Coordinates of C-alpha atoms in Angstrom, one line a residue:
Chain A
X908 CA 0.0 0.0 0.0
X909 CA 2.8 2.3 0.8
X910 CA 4.8 2.1 -2.4
X911 CA 2.1 3.1 -4.8
X912 CA -0.5 0.6 -5.8
X913 CA -0.4 -3.1 -6.5
X914 CA 0.9 -2.6 -10.1
X915 CA 3.7 -0.3 -9.0
X916 CA 4.7 -2.7 -6.3
X917 CA 4.7 -5.6 -8.8
X918 CA 6.7 -3.5 -11.3
X919 CA 9.3 -2.8 -8.6
X920 CA 9.5 -6.5 -7.6
X921 CA 9.9 -7.5 -11.3
X922 CA 12.6 -4.9 -11.9
X923 CA 14.4 -5.9 -8.6
X924 CA 15.0 -9.4 -10.0
X925 CA 17.0 -8.1 -13.0
X926 CA 20.8 -8.6 -12.8
X927 CA 22.5 -5.6 -11.2
X928 CA 19.3 -4.2 -9.8
X929 CA 18.0 -4.7 -6.3
X930 CA 14.9 -3.4 -4.4
X931 CA 16.4 0.0 -3.8
X932 CA 17.5 0.7 -7.4
X933 CA 14.2 -0.8 -8.7
X934 CA 12.4 1.8 -6.7
X935 CA 14.6 4.5 -8.0
X936 CA 14.1 3.4 -11.6
X937 CA 10.3 3.3 -11.1
X938 CA 10.1 6.7 -9.4
X939 CA 12.4 8.2 -12.1
X940 CA 10.2 6.7 -14.9
X941 CA 7.0 8.0 -13.3
X942 CA 8.5 11.4 -12.8
X943 CA 9.5 11.8 -16.4
X944 CA 7.6 13.3 -19.3
X945 CA 4.4 11.3 -19.9
X946 CA 4.8 8.9 -22.6
X947 CA 8.4 7.9 -22.0
X948 CA 7.5 5.0 -19.7
X949 CA 4.8 3.8 -22.2
X950 CA 7.4 4.1 -25.0
X951 CA 9.8 1.9 -23.0
X952 CA 7.0 -0.6 -22.3
X953 CA 6.1 -0.8 -26.0
X954 CA 9.8 -1.3 -27.0
X955 CA 10.1 -4.0 -24.4
X956 CA 7.0 -5.9 -25.6
X957 CA 8.2 -5.6 -29.2
X958 CA 11.6 -7.1 -28.3
X959 CA 9.9 -9.8 -26.2
X960 CA 8.0 -10.8 -29.4
X961 CA 10.7 -10.6 -31.9
X962 CA 14.0 -11.5 -30.1
X963 CA 15.2 -14.9 -30.7
X964 CA 18.5 -16.9 -31.1
X965 CA 19.9 -17.0 -34.7
X966 CA 19.4 -20.6 -35.7
X967 CA 22.8 -20.6 -37.4
X968 CA 25.2 -19.0 -34.8
X969 CA 23.1 -18.4 -31.7
X970 CA 23.4 -14.6 -31.7
X971 CA 20.3 -12.7 -30.5
X972 CA 18.4 -11.4 -33.4
X973 CA 15.1 -10.2 -34.7
X974 CA 15.3 -12.5 -37.7
X975 CA 15.7 -16.2 -38.0
X976 CA 19.3 -15.8 -39.3
X977 CA 21.1 -12.8 -37.7
X978 CA 22.6 -9.8 -39.6
X979 CA 26.1 -11.1 -39.1
X980 CA 25.3 -14.5 -40.6
X981 CA 23.6 -13.0 -43.6
X982 CA 26.2 -10.3 -44.3
X983 CA 28.0 -11.4 -47.5
X984 CA 31.0 -9.2 -46.5
X985 CA 31.7 -11.5 -43.6
X986 CA 32.3 -14.8 -45.5
X987 CA 36.0 -14.9 -44.6
X988 CA 36.3 -18.5 -43.6
X989 CA 37.0 -17.5 -40.0
X990 CA 34.6 -18.7 -37.3
X991 CA 34.9 -17.3 -33.8
X992 CA 33.6 -19.5 -31.0
X993 CA 32.3 -17.6 -27.9
X994 CA 30.6 -18.6 -24.7
X995 CA 27.8 -16.1 -24.5
X996 CA 26.1 -13.5 -26.8
X997 CA 27.5 -10.8 -24.5
X998 CA 31.0 -12.0 -25.6
X999 CA 30.0 -11.7 -29.2
X1000 CA 28.8 -8.2 -28.7
X1001 CA 32.0 -7.3 -26.8
X1002 CA 34.1 -8.6 -29.8
X1003 CA 31.8 -6.7 -32.2
X1004 CA 32.4 -3.4 -30.3
X1005 CA 36.1 -3.9 -30.9
X1006 CA 35.4 -4.0 -34.7
X1007 CA 38.5 -6.1 -35.2
X1008 CA 36.9 -9.4 -36.3
X1009 CA 35.2 -9.6 -39.7
X1010 CA 34.3 -13.3 -39.8
X1011 CA 31.3 -15.1 -38.3
X1012 CA 30.5 -16.4 -34.8
X1013 CA 29.3 -19.5 -33.0
X1014 CA 27.7 -18.9 -29.6
X1015 CA 28.0 -21.9 -27.3
X1016 CA 25.7 -20.6 -24.6
X1017 CA 28.0 -21.8 -21.8
X1018 CA 30.8 -24.2 -21.0
X1019 CA 31.0 -27.9 -20.6
X1020 CA 30.3 -29.0 -17.1
X1021 CA 30.0 -32.5 -15.7
X1022 CA 28.6 -31.2 -12.4
X1023 CA 25.8 -29.2 -14.0
X1024 CA 25.3 -31.9 -16.6
X1025 CA 26.1 -29.7 -19.6
X1026 CA 27.2 -31.9 -22.5
X1027 CA 28.7 -31.0 -25.9
X1028 CA 25.2 -31.4 -27.4
X1029 CA 23.8 -28.8 -25.0
X1030 CA 26.5 -26.3 -26.3
X1031 CA 25.6 -27.0 -29.9
X1032 CA 29.2 -28.3 -30.6
X1033 CA 27.8 -30.8 -33.2
X1034 CA 26.1 -27.9 -34.9
X1035 CA 29.4 -26.1 -34.9
X1036 CA 31.1 -29.0 -36.5
X1037 CA 28.4 -29.2 -39.1
X1038 CA 29.0 -25.6 -40.2
X1039 CA 32.6 -26.1 -41.1
X1040 CA 32.0 -27.8 -44.5
X1041 CA 29.1 -25.8 -45.9
X1042 CA 30.6 -22.4 -44.8
X1043 CA 34.1 -23.3 -46.0
X1044 CA 35.6 -22.5 -42.6
X1045 CA 39.4 -22.5 -42.6
X1046 CA 40.1 -21.0 -39.2
X1047 CA 38.4 -21.5 -35.8
X1048 CA 39.2 -18.9 -33.2
X1049 CA 38.4 -20.2 -29.8
X1050 CA 37.5 -16.9 -28.0
X1051 CA 36.3 -18.5 -24.8
X1052 CA 36.9 -16.9 -21.3
X1053 CA 40.3 -17.4 -19.8
X1054 CA 38.7 -19.4 -16.9
X1055 CA 39.3 -23.1 -16.1
X1056 CA 35.8 -23.9 -17.6
X1057 CA 36.3 -21.8 -20.7
X1058 CA 39.7 -23.3 -21.4
X1059 CA 38.6 -26.9 -20.7
X1060 CA 35.8 -26.4 -23.2
X1061 CA 38.2 -24.8 -25.7
X1062 CA 40.4 -27.9 -25.5
X1063 CA 37.5 -30.2 -26.0
X1064 CA 36.4 -28.3 -29.1
X1065 CA 40.0 -28.2 -30.5
X1066 CA 40.2 -32.0 -30.1
X1067 CA 36.8 -32.5 -31.8
X1068 CA 37.6 -30.4 -34.8
X1069 CA 38.7 -32.2 -38.1
X1070 CA 42.3 -32.1 -39.2
X1071 CA 43.4 -29.4 -41.6
X1072 CA 41.7 -26.5 -39.8
X1073 CA 43.7 -23.7 -38.2
X1074 CA 42.7 -23.5 -34.6
X1075 CA 43.7 -20.4 -32.6
X1076 CA 43.0 -18.8 -29.3
X1077 CA 43.0 -15.2 -28.0
X1078 CA 46.5 -14.0 -26.9
X1079 CA 47.0 -13.7 -23.2
X1080 CA 49.0 -10.8 -21.7
X1081 CA 48.9 -7.4 -20.1
X1082 CA 45.6 -5.6 -20.9
X1083 CA 45.8 -2.1 -22.6
X1084 CA 46.3 0.5 -19.8
X1085 CA 47.0 -2.3 -17.4
X1086 CA 49.5 -1.7 -14.6
X1087 CA 51.8 -4.6 -13.7
X1088 CA 51.4 -3.9 -10.0
X1089 CA 47.7 -4.6 -10.1
X1090 CA 47.9 -7.7 -12.4
X1091 CA 47.7 -11.2 -11.0
X1092 CA 50.7 -13.4 -11.2
X1093 CA 49.2 -15.7 -13.8
X1094 CA 48.8 -12.9 -16.3
X1095 CA 52.3 -11.5 -15.7
X1096 CA 53.8 -15.0 -16.2
X1097 CA 51.7 -15.5 -19.4
X1098 CA 52.8 -12.1 -20.8
X1099 CA 56.4 -12.8 -20.0
X1100 CA 56.3 -16.2 -21.6
X1101 CA 54.7 -14.8 -24.8
X1102 CA 56.9 -11.7 -24.9
X1103 CA 57.6 -10.3 -28.4
X1104 CA 60.4 -8.3 -30.0
X1105 CA 59.9 -4.5 -30.2
Chain B
X16 CA 23.6 -4.4 -36.2
X17 CA 25.9 -6.2 -33.8
X18 CA 23.9 -6.0 -30.7
X19 CA 20.7 -7.6 -32.0
X20 CA 18.3 -5.6 -34.2
X21 CA 17.2 -2.0 -34.1
X22 CA 14.5 -2.6 -31.4
X23 CA 17.0 -4.4 -29.2
X24 CA 19.5 -1.5 -29.5
X25 CA 16.8 1.0 -28.8
X26 CA 15.7 -0.9 -25.7
X27 CA 19.3 -1.1 -24.5
X28 CA 19.7 2.7 -25.1
X29 CA 16.4 3.4 -23.3
X30 CA 17.4 1.3 -20.3
X31 CA 20.9 2.7 -20.1
X32 CA 19.4 6.2 -19.4
X33 CA 17.7 4.9 -16.2
X34 CA 19.3 5.9 -12.9
X35 CA 21.9 3.4 -11.7
X36 CA 22.1 1.7 -15.1
X37 CA 24.6 2.3 -17.8
X38 CA 25.2 0.8 -21.3
X39 CA 26.9 -2.3 -19.8
X40 CA 24.3 -3.1 -17.2
X41 CA 21.5 -2.3 -19.8
X42 CA 23.0 -4.9 -22.1
X43 CA 23.1 -7.4 -19.3
X44 CA 19.5 -6.7 -18.3
X45 CA 18.3 -7.1 -22.0
X46 CA 20.3 -10.4 -22.5
X47 CA 19.0 -11.8 -19.2
X48 CA 15.4 -10.8 -20.1
X49 CA 15.7 -12.4 -23.6
X50 CA 17.3 -15.5 -22.1
X51 CA 14.5 -16.1 -19.6
X52 CA 11.4 -18.2 -20.0
X53 CA 9.3 -16.8 -22.8
X54 CA 6.5 -14.5 -21.5
X55 CA 8.5 -13.0 -18.6
X56 CA 9.7 -10.1 -20.6
X57 CA 6.2 -9.5 -22.1
X58 CA 4.8 -9.6 -18.6
X59 CA 7.2 -6.9 -17.5
X60 CA 6.3 -4.8 -20.5
X61 CA 2.6 -5.2 -19.7
X62 CA 3.1 -4.2 -16.1
X63 CA 5.2 -1.2 -17.2
X64 CA 2.6 0.1 -19.7
X65 CA -0.2 -0.4 -17.1
X66 CA 1.8 1.6 -14.5
X67 CA 2.6 4.3 -17.1
X68 CA -1.1 4.6 -17.7
X69 CA -2.3 4.6 -14.1
X70 CA 0.5 6.1 -11.9
X71 CA -0.1 9.7 -11.0
X72 CA 0.6 12.0 -8.0
X73 CA -2.0 12.0 -5.3
X74 CA -3.7 15.3 -5.6
X75 CA -3.8 15.7 -1.8
X76 CA -0.3 14.7 -0.6
X77 CA 1.8 14.2 -3.8
X78 CA 2.5 10.5 -3.2
X79 CA 2.6 8.3 -6.2
X80 CA -0.7 6.4 -6.6
X81 CA -2.9 4.7 -9.0
X82 CA -6.0 6.6 -7.7
X83 CA -6.6 10.3 -7.6
X84 CA -6.2 10.3 -3.8
X85 CA -3.7 7.8 -2.5
X86 CA -4.3 4.9 -0.1
X87 CA -2.6 6.7 2.8
X88 CA -4.8 9.8 2.4
X89 CA -8.0 7.7 2.2
X90 CA -7.1 5.4 5.1
X91 CA -9.4 6.5 8.0
X92 CA -7.0 4.9 10.5
X93 CA -4.4 7.5 9.7
X94 CA -6.4 10.6 10.8
X95 CA -4.0 11.4 13.6
X96 CA -3.6 15.1 13.1
X97 CA 0.0 14.5 12.4
X98 CA 1.4 15.6 9.0
X99 CA 4.8 14.6 7.9
X100 CA 6.5 16.8 5.2
X101 CA 9.1 15.1 3.0
X102 CA 11.1 16.1 0.0
X103 CA 10.5 13.2 -2.3
X104 CA 8.2 10.2 -2.8
X105 CA 11.2 8.0 -2.1
X106 CA 11.5 9.6 1.4
X107 CA 7.8 8.8 2.1
X108 CA 8.3 5.2 1.0
X109 CA 11.4 5.0 3.3
X110 CA 9.4 6.3 6.2
X111 CA 6.6 3.8 5.5
X112 CA 9.0 0.9 5.4
X113 CA 9.9 1.9 9.0
X114 CA 6.2 1.5 10.0
X115 CA 6.7 4.0 12.8
X116 CA 4.6 6.9 11.5
X117 CA 0.7 6.5 11.4
X118 CA -0.2 10.0 10.2
X119 CA -0.3 11.4 6.8
X120 CA 2.3 13.0 4.5
X121 CA 2.9 15.9 2.3
X122 CA 5.5 15.6 -0.5
X123 CA 7.2 18.8 -1.6
X124 CA 8.9 17.3 -4.6
X125 CA 12.2 19.1 -3.9
X126 CA 13.7 22.0 -1.8
X127 CA 13.6 25.7 -2.2
X128 CA 16.4 27.0 -4.5
X129 CA 16.9 30.6 -5.7
X130 CA 19.5 29.4 -8.2
X131 CA 17.2 26.8 -9.8
X132 CA 14.2 29.2 -9.5
X133 CA 12.2 26.8 -7.3
X134 CA 9.7 28.9 -5.2
X135 CA 7.4 27.9 -2.4
X136 CA 4.6 27.7 -5.0
X137 CA 6.6 25.1 -7.0
X138 CA 6.9 23.0 -3.8
X139 CA 3.1 23.2 -3.1
X140 CA 3.7 24.9 0.2
X141 CA 0.5 27.0 -0.1
X142 CA -1.3 23.6 -0.7
X143 CA 0.3 22.3 2.5
X144 CA -0.9 25.3 4.5
X145 CA -4.4 24.9 3.1
X146 CA -4.6 21.2 4.4
X147 CA -4.0 22.2 8.0
X148 CA -7.5 23.5 8.8
X149 CA -9.7 21.0 7.0
X150 CA -7.6 18.0 8.1
X151 CA -7.4 19.2 11.7
X152 CA -3.6 19.0 11.7
X153 CA -2.1 19.5 15.1
X154 CA 1.6 18.6 14.5
X155 CA 3.8 19.1 11.5
X156 CA 6.9 16.8 11.3
X157 CA 9.4 18.3 9.0
X158 CA 11.2 15.1 7.8
X159 CA 13.4 16.8 5.2
X160 CA 16.9 15.7 4.4
X161 CA 19.6 16.8 6.8
X162 CA 21.3 18.8 4.0
X163 CA 21.7 22.6 3.8
X164 CA 18.8 22.8 1.2
X165 CA 16.6 20.5 3.2
X166 CA 17.0 22.4 6.4
X167 CA 16.7 25.8 4.7
X168 CA 13.3 24.6 3.3
X169 CA 12.3 23.3 6.7
X170 CA 13.0 26.6 8.3
X171 CA 11.0 28.4 5.6
X172 CA 8.1 26.1 6.2
X173 CA 8.3 26.4 10.0
X174 CA 8.1 30.2 9.7
X175 CA 5.2 30.1 7.3
X176 CA 3.0 27.8 9.5
X177 CA 0.3 29.4 11.6
X178 CA 0.8 29.7 15.4
X179 CA -0.6 27.0 17.7
X180 CA 0.8 24.1 15.7
X181 CA 3.4 21.8 17.1
X182 CA 6.4 21.8 14.6
X183 CA 9.0 19.1 15.0
X184 CA 12.0 17.7 13.1
X185 CA 13.7 14.3 13.0
X186 CA 16.2 13.7 15.8
X187 CA 19.8 13.8 14.7
X188 CA 22.4 11.5 16.1
X189 CA 24.3 8.2 15.6
X190 CA 22.5 5.9 13.2
X191 CA 21.6 2.3 14.5
X192 CA 24.6 0.1 14.0
X193 CA 26.8 3.2 13.4
X194 CA 30.4 3.2 14.5
X195 CA 31.7 6.5 15.9
X196 CA 35.0 6.1 14.0
X197 CA 33.3 6.2 10.7
X198 CA 30.8 9.1 11.4
X199 CA 31.4 12.6 10.4
X200 CA 32.2 15.3 13.0
X201 CA 28.9 17.1 12.5
X202 CA 26.9 14.0 13.4
X203 CA 29.0 13.2 16.5
X204 CA 28.7 16.8 17.7
X205 CA 24.9 16.7 17.1
X206 CA 24.6 13.3 19.0
X207 CA 26.6 14.7 21.9
X208 CA 24.6 17.9 22.2
X209 CA 21.3 16.0 22.1
X210 CA 22.5 13.2 24.5
X211 CA 19.9 11.6 26.8
X212 CA 19.8 9.8 30.1
X213 CA 20.0 6.1 30.1

């Protein structure tokens, strides 16, 4: 009763369950939305219901898209023979923001895990292998997270790939702007081992 | 193109403008919503559009409500003659969570400010004064923030109130669970001056 009516309370509760938000920030968001120019909140609601209707996983690569095949997969300029394997859609988006990669992607949706009962089939690895021939893939870039789970999955995929393919992984080292004093020992060791000539 | 389609990008941009969210957390929220059970996002959108339609300021106290007069103002159990003046709806909600106050509220919507050209009329202070007679108010609790702006506004209201009313403010002191070492000098001084017998 205190925090507006039933709908307002339900909206706050729904927003509080989103990642990065809690009850306090959900309240702030709702109050700010109600306090804005009329129409702004309705516009956000419309946008959200439209995305809820149209957003789906690209049936080829797993990217989130509004079409059955995403814009990256259908872009003829990106038929480079390079296929970049990532864990999550967020990783794909992060790579795209860098604008360095001009090939196509394959989103696994997670990492292998015996504990959580996640098998290669759950990650679409057979689907990845099936893409290599038809799409004339020559290089697989395993851009999985530098975690134990990510690297285990990368090794599994590398073993499952047919011979004759180039298989690469992201370089490990000091991040741009990184200060040695704040880096963990593993990163410094990796950067030192992979040192290069100036 | 990279981050889903146009609608998805527009939704991320709209969410990124909300308080406490930025582009990164907006992306996380959208990906999490898309990844959930179908229907959850549509449900959130419906809730939001319903609140956008119905939420308004209570014409009597300024609380956010789905009716013209809010549930607190229409609750007959709260006719105590006590009227609590707060800056924002969020402050009212915070007081309600404490469940200590059983009177009614008056939301100013901000503080007096010559620089920002916010006058007593903008804050509905004449509307507050007009409530005193009809609602048989006997005590005004000035629960404004303990900031310079809040206290200036509180003093202005205290001066404008008719004689014969009890005018009070929130006690200042050490917050529950507070450690002296982490408190500012002003709070410690205030707590010491207002010390009480055990």
